[in-house]
Amino acid sequence: MTEEIVATDAYARETEATVVESGDEGVVLDRTVFYARGGGQPGDTGSLRWDGGEARVTDTVRRGGRLLHVVDGEPPPAAAVVAAAIDWERRYILMRTHTALHALSGVIWRDYDAKVTGGNMDVGTARMDFELDEMSGEFGREVEGKLNAALAEDRPVHVRFLPRAEALADPDLIRTKVNLIPESVDPIRVIDIEGIDRQADGGTHVRSTGEVGRVAVTKTESKGRAFKRIRISLDEA
Ligand SMILES: [Zn+2]
């Protein structure tokens, strides 16, 4: 088991760790600041440095219950002590993107009663699908205004660990299908954007919505009945 520092501290950029396993599939560490791909968020990239070597981490994935740092080139040997560092600028944009997506889902639920059916993100861009009947460019501009107003309120973003029974009784978490989380998961990690959105989530988020900055709705698409897609992008300026 790898101690996953990001579960409680998304701002940790580097840690010293010991190699538990090293092979063709990747490197397992006893602890890490790398986020393993999941929940629509890409895996972290970065570097492992040890006495006598260095390797690029090109992806971080979960496979067979292990958290694997996928490396380019020669991996560190088992039992080596490494400095594991993520590409912080990339990750920070992913944190802003992820929080923006949750805020979007909260705004669409609050103002249009529509549930999320899917989503995915890249560095600075994301898409989310909703059970909406109508979609238009005008609707997209309206959503963009509401989303930016909500983000500008600089709401705190809390990471909470709720006992499973409590999470299963929470209306916001029921709406976001908390019941689909495997029964063995207890407590359940919840991301709570104060007053905007609350959902079970394993991803990394910024501390407050002010850090997200402004967001643009770049595209609105109708993929079918009750299947509408909104694409967003962070304003870098
Ligand atoms: Zn999420």
Short mmCIF file of N, CA, C and O in Angstrom, two decimals, residues 19-103:
data_model
loop_
_atom_site.label_atom_id
_atom_site.label_comp_id
_atom_site.label_asym_id
_atom_site.label_seq_id
_atom_site.Cartn_x
_atom_site.Cartn_y
_atom_site.Cartn_z
N VAL A 19 11.53 2.97 -2.74
CA VAL A 19 10.99 2.12 -3.80
C VAL A 19 10.61 0.76 -3.21
O VAL A 19 11.45 0.06 -2.65
N VAL A 20 9.34 0.40 -3.35
CA VAL A 20 8.83 -0.87 -2.83
C VAL A 20 8.93 -1.94 -3.91
O VAL A 20 9.18 -3.11 -3.64
N GLU A 21 8.72 -1.52 -5.15
CA GLU A 21 8.71 -2.46 -6.28
C GLU A 21 9.11 -1.68 -7.53
O GLU A 21 8.70 -0.53 -7.69
N SER A 22 9.90 -2.31 -8.39
CA SER A 22 10.36 -1.63 -9.59
C SER A 22 10.37 -2.64 -10.73
O SER A 22 11.01 -3.69 -10.62
N GLY A 23 9.63 -2.35 -11.79
CA GLY A 23 9.57 -3.31 -12.90
C GLY A 23 9.12 -2.65 -14.18
O GLY A 23 9.09 -1.42 -14.28
N ASP A 24 8.79 -3.49 -15.17
CA ASP A 24 8.40 -2.98 -16.48
C ASP A 24 7.14 -2.12 -16.43
O ASP A 24 7.00 -1.18 -17.19
N GLU A 25 6.23 -2.48 -15.53
CA GLU A 25 4.96 -1.75 -15.46
C GLU A 25 5.12 -0.37 -14.84
O GLU A 25 4.36 0.54 -15.14
N GLY A 26 6.10 -0.25 -13.95
CA GLY A 26 6.29 1.02 -13.28
C GLY A 26 6.92 0.84 -11.91
O GLY A 26 7.36 -0.25 -11.55
N VAL A 27 6.91 1.95 -11.16
CA VAL A 27 7.57 1.99 -9.87
C VAL A 27 6.52 2.21 -8.78
O VAL A 27 5.68 3.12 -8.87
N VAL A 28 6.57 1.35 -7.74
CA VAL A 28 5.69 1.51 -6.58
C VAL A 28 6.53 2.10 -5.45
O VAL A 28 7.62 1.61 -5.16
N LEU A 29 6.02 3.16 -4.82
CA LEU A 29 6.72 3.81 -3.71
C LEU A 29 5.95 3.60 -2.42
O LEU A 29 4.74 3.31 -2.45
N ASP A 30 6.64 3.76 -1.28
CA ASP A 30 5.92 3.60 -0.01
C ASP A 30 5.02 4.81 0.27
O ASP A 30 4.03 4.71 0.99
N ARG A 31 5.39 5.95 -0.31
CA ARG A 31 4.51 7.12 -0.22
C ARG A 31 4.74 7.97 -1.46
O ARG A 31 5.79 7.89 -2.09
N THR A 32 3.72 8.78 -1.82
CA THR A 32 3.88 9.59 -3.03
C THR A 32 3.02 10.84 -3.00
O THR A 32 2.01 10.88 -2.29
N VAL A 33 3.46 11.83 -3.80
CA VAL A 33 2.63 13.03 -4.02
C VAL A 33 1.97 12.97 -5.40
O VAL A 33 1.26 13.89 -5.77
N PHE A 34 2.21 11.89 -6.14
CA PHE A 34 1.63 11.74 -7.49
C PHE A 34 0.17 11.30 -7.39
O PHE A 34 -0.17 10.43 -6.59
N TYR A 35 -0.68 11.89 -8.25
CA TYR A 35 -2.08 11.49 -8.34
C TYR A 35 -2.23 10.45 -9.45
O TYR A 35 -1.81 10.68 -10.59
N ALA A 36 -2.85 9.32 -9.12
CA ALA A 36 -3.07 8.27 -10.12
C ALA A 36 -4.35 8.59 -10.90
O ALA A 36 -5.38 8.89 -10.31
N ARG A 37 -4.24 8.54 -12.22
CA ARG A 37 -5.35 8.79 -13.13
C ARG A 37 -6.65 8.18 -12.62
O ARG A 37 -6.68 7.01 -12.24
N GLY A 38 -7.71 8.97 -12.60
CA GLY A 38 -9.01 8.45 -12.16
C GLY A 38 -10.01 9.56 -11.96
O GLY A 38 -9.63 10.72 -11.77
N GLY A 39 -11.31 9.21 -12.04
CA GLY A 39 -12.35 10.20 -11.84
C GLY A 39 -12.31 11.33 -12.85
O GLY A 39 -12.71 12.44 -12.56
N GLY A 40 -11.79 11.03 -14.05
CA GLY A 40 -11.72 12.04 -15.10
C GLY A 40 -10.48 12.90 -15.05
O GLY A 40 -10.24 13.70 -15.95
N GLN A 41 -9.68 12.75 -13.99
CA GLN A 41 -8.45 13.56 -13.87
C GLN A 41 -7.24 12.75 -14.35
O GLN A 41 -7.04 11.62 -13.89
N PRO A 42 -6.43 13.33 -15.25
CA PRO A 42 -5.24 12.62 -15.72
C PRO A 42 -4.25 12.35 -14.59
O PRO A 42 -4.23 13.06 -13.58
N GLY A 43 -3.42 11.33 -14.78
CA GLY A 43 -2.36 11.01 -13.81
C GLY A 43 -1.27 12.05 -13.87
O GLY A 43 -1.04 12.69 -14.91
N ASP A 44 -0.55 12.20 -12.74
CA ASP A 44 0.53 13.18 -12.70
C ASP A 44 1.76 12.73 -13.48
O ASP A 44 2.02 11.54 -13.63
N THR A 45 2.53 13.72 -13.90
CA THR A 45 3.84 13.52 -14.48
C THR A 45 4.85 14.19 -13.55
O THR A 45 4.46 14.99 -12.70
N GLY A 46 6.14 13.86 -13.72
CA GLY A 46 7.15 14.47 -12.86
C GLY A 46 8.46 13.72 -12.95
O GLY A 46 8.82 13.23 -14.02
N SER A 47 9.15 13.61 -11.83
CA SER A 47 10.46 12.96 -11.86
C SER A 47 10.73 12.19 -10.58
O SER A 47 10.18 12.49 -9.52
N LEU A 48 11.58 11.16 -10.72
CA LEU A 48 12.13 10.43 -9.57
C LEU A 48 13.64 10.60 -9.65
O LEU A 48 14.24 10.37 -10.71
N ARG A 49 14.23 11.07 -8.55
CA ARG A 49 15.69 11.22 -8.52
C ARG A 49 16.24 10.41 -7.37
O ARG A 49 15.67 10.40 -6.29
N TRP A 50 17.34 9.72 -7.61
CA TRP A 50 17.98 8.93 -6.55
C TRP A 50 19.48 9.01 -6.73
O TRP A 50 19.96 9.54 -7.75
N ASP A 51 20.19 8.49 -5.76
CA ASP A 51 21.65 8.49 -5.81
C ASP A 51 22.09 7.74 -7.06
O ASP A 51 21.93 6.52 -7.14
N GLY A 52 22.58 8.45 -8.04
CA GLY A 52 23.08 7.81 -9.25
C GLY A 52 22.10 7.75 -10.40
O GLY A 52 22.42 7.16 -11.44
N GLY A 53 20.94 8.32 -10.26
CA GLY A 53 20.00 8.25 -11.39
C GLY A 53 18.82 9.19 -11.29
O GLY A 53 18.57 9.81 -10.26
N GLU A 54 18.10 9.26 -12.41
CA GLU A 54 16.89 10.08 -12.48
C GLU A 54 16.01 9.51 -13.59
O GLU A 54 16.52 9.02 -14.60
N ALA A 55 14.71 9.53 -13.39
CA ALA A 55 13.79 9.04 -14.42
C ALA A 55 12.59 9.98 -14.52
O ALA A 55 12.13 10.51 -13.50
N ARG A 56 12.08 10.16 -15.74
CA ARG A 56 10.87 10.95 -15.95
C ARG A 56 9.66 10.07 -15.65
O ARG A 56 9.60 8.91 -16.09
N VAL A 57 8.70 10.60 -14.93
CA VAL A 57 7.43 9.90 -14.74
C VAL A 57 6.47 10.48 -15.79
O VAL A 57 6.20 11.68 -15.80
N THR A 58 6.02 9.61 -16.70
CA THR A 58 5.19 10.08 -17.81
C THR A 58 3.70 9.92 -17.52
O THR A 58 2.85 10.50 -18.20
N ASP A 59 3.36 9.11 -16.50
CA ASP A 59 1.95 8.91 -16.14
C ASP A 59 1.92 8.22 -14.78
O ASP A 59 2.91 7.62 -14.35
N THR A 60 0.80 8.33 -14.10
CA THR A 60 0.61 7.63 -12.84
C THR A 60 -0.74 6.93 -12.93
O THR A 60 -1.74 7.58 -13.24
N VAL A 61 -0.73 5.61 -12.71
CA VAL A 61 -1.96 4.83 -12.88
C VAL A 61 -2.14 3.85 -11.71
O VAL A 61 -1.20 3.59 -10.96
N ARG A 62 -3.38 3.36 -11.59
CA ARG A 62 -3.67 2.36 -10.59
C ARG A 62 -3.91 1.04 -11.32
O ARG A 62 -4.70 1.00 -12.27
N ARG A 63 -3.20 0.03 -10.92
CA ARG A 63 -3.35 -1.26 -11.61
C ARG A 63 -3.16 -2.38 -10.59
O ARG A 63 -2.16 -2.40 -9.88
N GLY A 64 -4.13 -3.27 -10.54
CA GLY A 64 -4.04 -4.40 -9.62
C GLY A 64 -3.85 -3.98 -8.17
O GLY A 64 -3.10 -4.62 -7.43
N GLY A 65 -4.49 -2.88 -7.79
CA GLY A 65 -4.41 -2.42 -6.42
C GLY A 65 -3.13 -1.67 -6.09
O GLY A 65 -2.91 -1.26 -4.95
N ARG A 66 -2.26 -1.49 -7.10
CA ARG A 66 -1.02 -0.76 -6.87
C ARG A 66 -1.06 0.60 -7.56
O ARG A 66 -1.67 0.74 -8.62
N LEU A 67 -0.37 1.55 -6.96
CA LEU A 67 -0.22 2.86 -7.58
C LEU A 67 1.13 2.88 -8.28
O LEU A 67 2.18 2.79 -7.64
N LEU A 68 1.09 2.94 -9.61
CA LEU A 68 2.29 2.80 -10.42
C LEU A 68 2.74 4.12 -11.03
O LEU A 68 1.96 4.81 -11.69
N HIS A 69 4.03 4.46 -10.80
CA HIS A 69 4.66 5.59 -11.49
C HIS A 69 5.26 5.02 -12.77
O HIS A 69 6.18 4.20 -12.70
N VAL A 70 4.69 5.40 -13.91
CA VAL A 70 5.17 4.89 -15.19
C VAL A 70 6.36 5.74 -15.61
O VAL A 70 6.23 6.96 -15.74
N VAL A 71 7.53 5.12 -15.79
CA VAL A 71 8.73 5.90 -16.07
C VAL A 71 9.28 5.66 -17.47
O VAL A 71 9.07 4.61 -18.07
N ASP A 72 9.95 6.70 -17.95
CA ASP A 72 10.62 6.65 -19.24
C ASP A 72 12.09 6.36 -18.93
O ASP A 72 12.74 7.11 -18.21
N GLY A 73 12.62 5.24 -19.43
CA GLY A 73 14.01 4.90 -19.18
C GLY A 73 14.18 3.97 -18.00
O GLY A 73 13.23 3.33 -17.55
N GLU A 74 15.39 3.93 -17.49
CA GLU A 74 15.74 2.99 -16.42
C GLU A 74 15.09 3.40 -15.11
O GLU A 74 15.31 4.51 -14.62
N PRO A 75 14.30 2.50 -14.50
CA PRO A 75 13.68 2.86 -13.22
C PRO A 75 14.68 2.72 -12.06
O PRO A 75 15.68 2.04 -12.20
N PRO A 76 14.39 3.35 -10.94
CA PRO A 76 15.28 3.18 -9.77
C PRO A 76 15.19 1.75 -9.25
O PRO A 76 14.16 1.10 -9.40
N PRO A 77 16.25 1.24 -8.63
CA PRO A 77 16.21 -0.13 -8.10
C PRO A 77 15.33 -0.22 -6.85
O PRO A 77 15.12 0.79 -6.17
N ALA A 78 14.83 -1.43 -6.57
CA ALA A 78 14.04 -1.65 -5.36
C ALA A 78 14.86 -1.24 -4.15
O ALA A 78 16.08 -1.42 -4.13
N ALA A 79 14.21 -0.67 -3.18
CA ALA A 79 14.80 -0.22 -1.90
C ALA A 79 15.56 1.10 -2.00
O ALA A 79 16.01 1.63 -0.98
N ALA A 80 15.66 1.66 -3.23
CA ALA A 80 16.32 2.97 -3.37
C ALA A 80 15.47 4.05 -2.70
O ALA A 80 14.24 3.95 -2.67
N VAL A 81 16.15 5.04 -2.16
CA VAL A 81 15.44 6.22 -1.63
C VAL A 81 15.42 7.25 -2.74
O VAL A 81 16.46 7.57 -3.33
N VAL A 82 14.21 7.73 -3.07
CA VAL A 82 14.06 8.67 -4.19
C VAL A 82 13.44 9.98 -3.72
O VAL A 82 12.73 10.03 -2.70
N ALA A 83 13.71 11.03 -4.48
CA ALA A 83 12.97 12.28 -4.34
C ALA A 83 11.93 12.25 -5.46
O ALA A 83 12.29 12.20 -6.64
N ALA A 84 10.64 12.20 -5.07
CA ALA A 84 9.55 12.11 -6.05
C ALA A 84 8.89 13.47 -6.15
O ALA A 84 8.34 13.98 -5.16
N ALA A 85 8.97 14.09 -7.34
CA ALA A 85 8.42 15.44 -7.51
C ALA A 85 7.49 15.49 -8.72
O ALA A 85 7.82 14.99 -9.79
N ILE A 86 6.34 16.10 -8.53
CA ILE A 86 5.40 16.23 -9.65
C ILE A 86 5.72 17.49 -10.46
O ILE A 86 6.37 18.41 -9.97
N ASP A 87 5.23 17.50 -11.72
CA ASP A 87 5.27 18.72 -12.52
C ASP A 87 4.16 19.62 -11.97
O ASP A 87 2.98 19.47 -12.32
N TRP A 88 4.59 20.51 -11.09
CA TRP A 88 3.60 21.27 -10.32
C TRP A 88 2.74 22.18 -11.19
O TRP A 88 1.53 22.28 -10.96
N GLU A 89 3.31 22.87 -12.16
CA GLU A 89 2.50 23.81 -12.95
C GLU A 89 1.36 23.10 -13.65
O GLU A 89 0.23 23.59 -13.69
N ARG A 90 1.68 21.92 -14.21
CA ARG A 90 0.64 21.13 -14.90
C ARG A 90 -0.43 20.70 -13.90
O ARG A 90 -1.62 20.82 -14.15
N ARG A 91 0.01 20.17 -12.76
CA ARG A 91 -0.95 19.69 -11.76
C ARG A 91 -1.83 20.82 -11.24
O ARG A 91 -3.03 20.65 -11.03
N TYR A 92 -1.22 22.01 -11.01
CA TYR A 92 -2.01 23.11 -10.46
C TYR A 92 -3.12 23.51 -11.44
O TYR A 92 -4.25 23.78 -11.04
N ILE A 93 -2.81 23.49 -12.74
CA ILE A 93 -3.86 23.79 -13.73
C ILE A 93 -4.94 22.70 -13.66
O ILE A 93 -6.14 22.99 -13.74
N LEU A 94 -4.53 21.45 -13.46
CA LEU A 94 -5.52 20.36 -13.34
C LEU A 94 -6.39 20.55 -12.09
O LEU A 94 -7.59 20.27 -12.12
N MET A 95 -5.80 21.03 -11.01
CA MET A 95 -6.58 21.29 -9.79
C MET A 95 -7.62 22.37 -10.05
O MET A 95 -8.79 22.25 -9.67
N ARG A 96 -7.19 23.44 -10.73
CA ARG A 96 -8.13 24.53 -11.05
C ARG A 96 -9.23 24.02 -11.99
O ARG A 96 -10.40 24.36 -11.83
N THR A 97 -8.82 23.19 -12.96
CA THR A 97 -9.79 22.64 -13.93
C THR A 97 -10.81 21.75 -13.22
O THR A 97 -12.02 21.84 -13.48
N HIS A 98 -10.31 20.92 -12.30
CA HIS A 98 -11.19 19.97 -11.62
C HIS A 98 -12.22 20.71 -10.74
O HIS A 98 -13.41 20.40 -10.74
N THR A 99 -11.73 21.71 -10.01
CA THR A 99 -12.66 22.49 -9.17
C THR A 99 -13.67 23.23 -10.04
O THR A 99 -14.86 23.33 -9.69
N ALA A 100 -13.23 23.74 -11.20
CA ALA A 100 -14.15 24.42 -12.11
C ALA A 100 -15.26 23.49 -12.56
O ALA A 100 -16.44 23.87 -12.61
N LEU A 101 -14.91 22.22 -12.84
CA LEU A 101 -15.92 21.25 -13.28
C LEU A 101 -16.95 20.97 -12.19
O LEU A 101 -18.15 20.90 -12.46
N HIS A 102 -16.48 20.81 -10.96
CA HIS A 102 -17.43 20.58 -9.86
C HIS A 102 -18.35 21.79 -9.68
O HIS A 102 -19.54 21.63 -9.43
N ALA A 103 -17.78 22.99 -9.79
CA ALA A 103 -18.60 24.19 -9.65
C ALA A 103 -19.64 24.25 -10.77
O ALA A 103 -20.80 24.61 -10.54
#
